[in-house]
């Protein structure tokens, strides 16, 4: 079943930073859709909960050099 989770990333320096995070999350198995809003730092992730583990989303963002927070 598709679930949605939201996070905040407040340390984006530019729209390219947001695109980097969006690509990294989109490449995760089970992720169906990702929206990253540079101006607000909002990250919305739609995922198949039988495949993707939402706990890995924060780690993926951290691996890109950014600090995720609960939305």
mmCIF file of C-alpha atoms in Angstrom:
data_model
loop_
_atom_site.group_PDB
_atom_site.id
_atom_site.type_symbol
_atom_site.label_atom_id
_atom_site.label_comp_id
_atom_site.label_asym_id
_atom_site.label_seq_id
_atom_site.Cartn_x
_atom_site.Cartn_y
_atom_site.Cartn_z
ATOM 1 C CA UNK A 1 0.000 0.000 0.000
ATOM 2 C CA UNK A 2 1.196 3.515 -0.740
ATOM 3 C CA UNK A 3 2.111 5.620 2.274
ATOM 4 C CA UNK A 4 3.334 9.204 2.490
ATOM 5 C CA UNK A 5 5.884 10.680 4.849
ATOM 6 C CA UNK A 6 7.131 14.244 5.186
ATOM 7 C CA UNK A 7 10.443 15.601 6.395
ATOM 8 C CA UNK A 8 12.074 19.019 6.544
ATOM 9 C CA UNK A 9 15.549 19.910 5.321
ATOM 10 C CA UNK A 10 16.456 23.464 6.248
ATOM 11 C CA UNK A 11 20.079 23.560 5.112
ATOM 12 C CA UNK A 12 19.606 23.655 1.326
ATOM 13 C CA UNK A 13 21.833 26.326 -0.229
ATOM 14 C CA UNK A 14 20.305 26.277 -3.705
ATOM 15 C CA UNK A 15 17.693 24.536 -5.871
ATOM 16 C CA UNK A 16 20.376 22.144 -7.090
ATOM 17 C CA UNK A 17 20.774 20.878 -3.518
ATOM 18 C CA UNK A 18 17.081 20.021 -3.421
ATOM 19 C CA UNK A 19 17.400 18.229 -6.769
ATOM 20 C CA UNK A 20 20.265 16.124 -5.425
ATOM 21 C CA UNK A 21 18.139 14.943 -2.504
ATOM 22 C CA UNK A 22 15.153 14.341 -4.768
ATOM 23 C CA UNK A 23 17.216 12.138 -7.107
ATOM 24 C CA UNK A 24 18.751 10.162 -4.244
ATOM 25 C CA UNK A 25 15.361 9.450 -2.685
ATOM 26 C CA UNK A 26 13.783 8.629 -6.049
ATOM 27 C CA UNK A 27 16.419 5.964 -6.611
ATOM 28 C CA UNK A 28 15.446 4.068 -3.466
ATOM 29 C CA UNK A 29 13.555 0.842 -4.013
ATOM 30 C CA UNK A 30 9.849 1.224 -3.287
ATOM 31 C CA UNK A 31 9.790 5.026 -3.580
ATOM 32 C CA UNK A 32 6.990 5.991 -5.947
ATOM 33 C CA UNK A 33 7.158 9.788 -5.914
ATOM 34 C CA UNK A 34 9.260 12.498 -4.280
ATOM 35 C CA UNK A 35 8.606 16.225 -4.056
ATOM 36 C CA UNK A 36 11.313 18.460 -2.616
ATOM 37 C CA UNK A 37 10.492 22.137 -2.156
ATOM 38 C CA UNK A 38 13.678 24.192 -1.970
ATOM 39 C CA UNK A 39 12.070 27.351 -0.602
ATOM 40 C CA UNK A 40 10.295 25.643 2.320
ATOM 41 C CA UNK A 41 12.616 22.681 2.840
ATOM 42 C CA UNK A 42 9.631 20.332 2.713
ATOM 43 C CA UNK A 43 10.267 16.806 1.450
ATOM 44 C CA UNK A 44 7.259 14.611 0.695
ATOM 45 C CA UNK A 45 7.844 10.961 -0.141
ATOM 46 C CA UNK A 46 5.226 8.509 -1.448
ATOM 47 C CA UNK A 47 6.377 4.932 -1.060
ATOM 48 C CA UNK A 48 5.214 1.329 -1.112
ATOM 49 C CA UNK A 49 5.298 0.314 2.547
ATOM 50 C CA UNK A 50 5.742 -3.350 1.644
ATOM 51 C CA UNK A 51 9.057 -2.524 -0.070
ATOM 52 C CA UNK A 52 10.528 0.719 1.293
ATOM 53 C CA UNK A 53 11.563 1.368 4.883
ATOM 54 C CA UNK A 54 10.888 5.023 5.759
ATOM 55 C CA UNK A 55 13.694 4.927 8.340
ATOM 56 C CA UNK A 56 16.144 4.853 5.427
ATOM 57 C CA UNK A 57 14.880 8.153 4.011
ATOM 58 C CA UNK A 58 16.603 10.228 6.683
ATOM 59 C CA UNK A 59 19.841 8.305 6.184
ATOM 60 C CA UNK A 60 19.669 8.903 2.439
ATOM 61 C CA UNK A 61 19.295 12.650 3.027
ATOM 62 C CA UNK A 62 22.183 12.628 5.503
ATOM 63 C CA UNK A 63 24.332 10.739 2.964
ATOM 64 C CA UNK A 64 23.821 13.694 0.608
ATOM 65 C CA UNK A 65 25.187 16.066 3.266
ATOM 66 C CA UNK A 66 21.941 17.518 4.624
ATOM 67 C CA UNK A 67 20.125 17.363 7.950
ATOM 68 C CA UNK A 68 16.573 15.970 7.891
ATOM 69 C CA UNK A 69 14.071 16.870 10.595
ATOM 70 C CA UNK A 70 10.504 15.759 11.303
ATOM 71 C CA UNK A 71 7.992 17.829 9.360
#
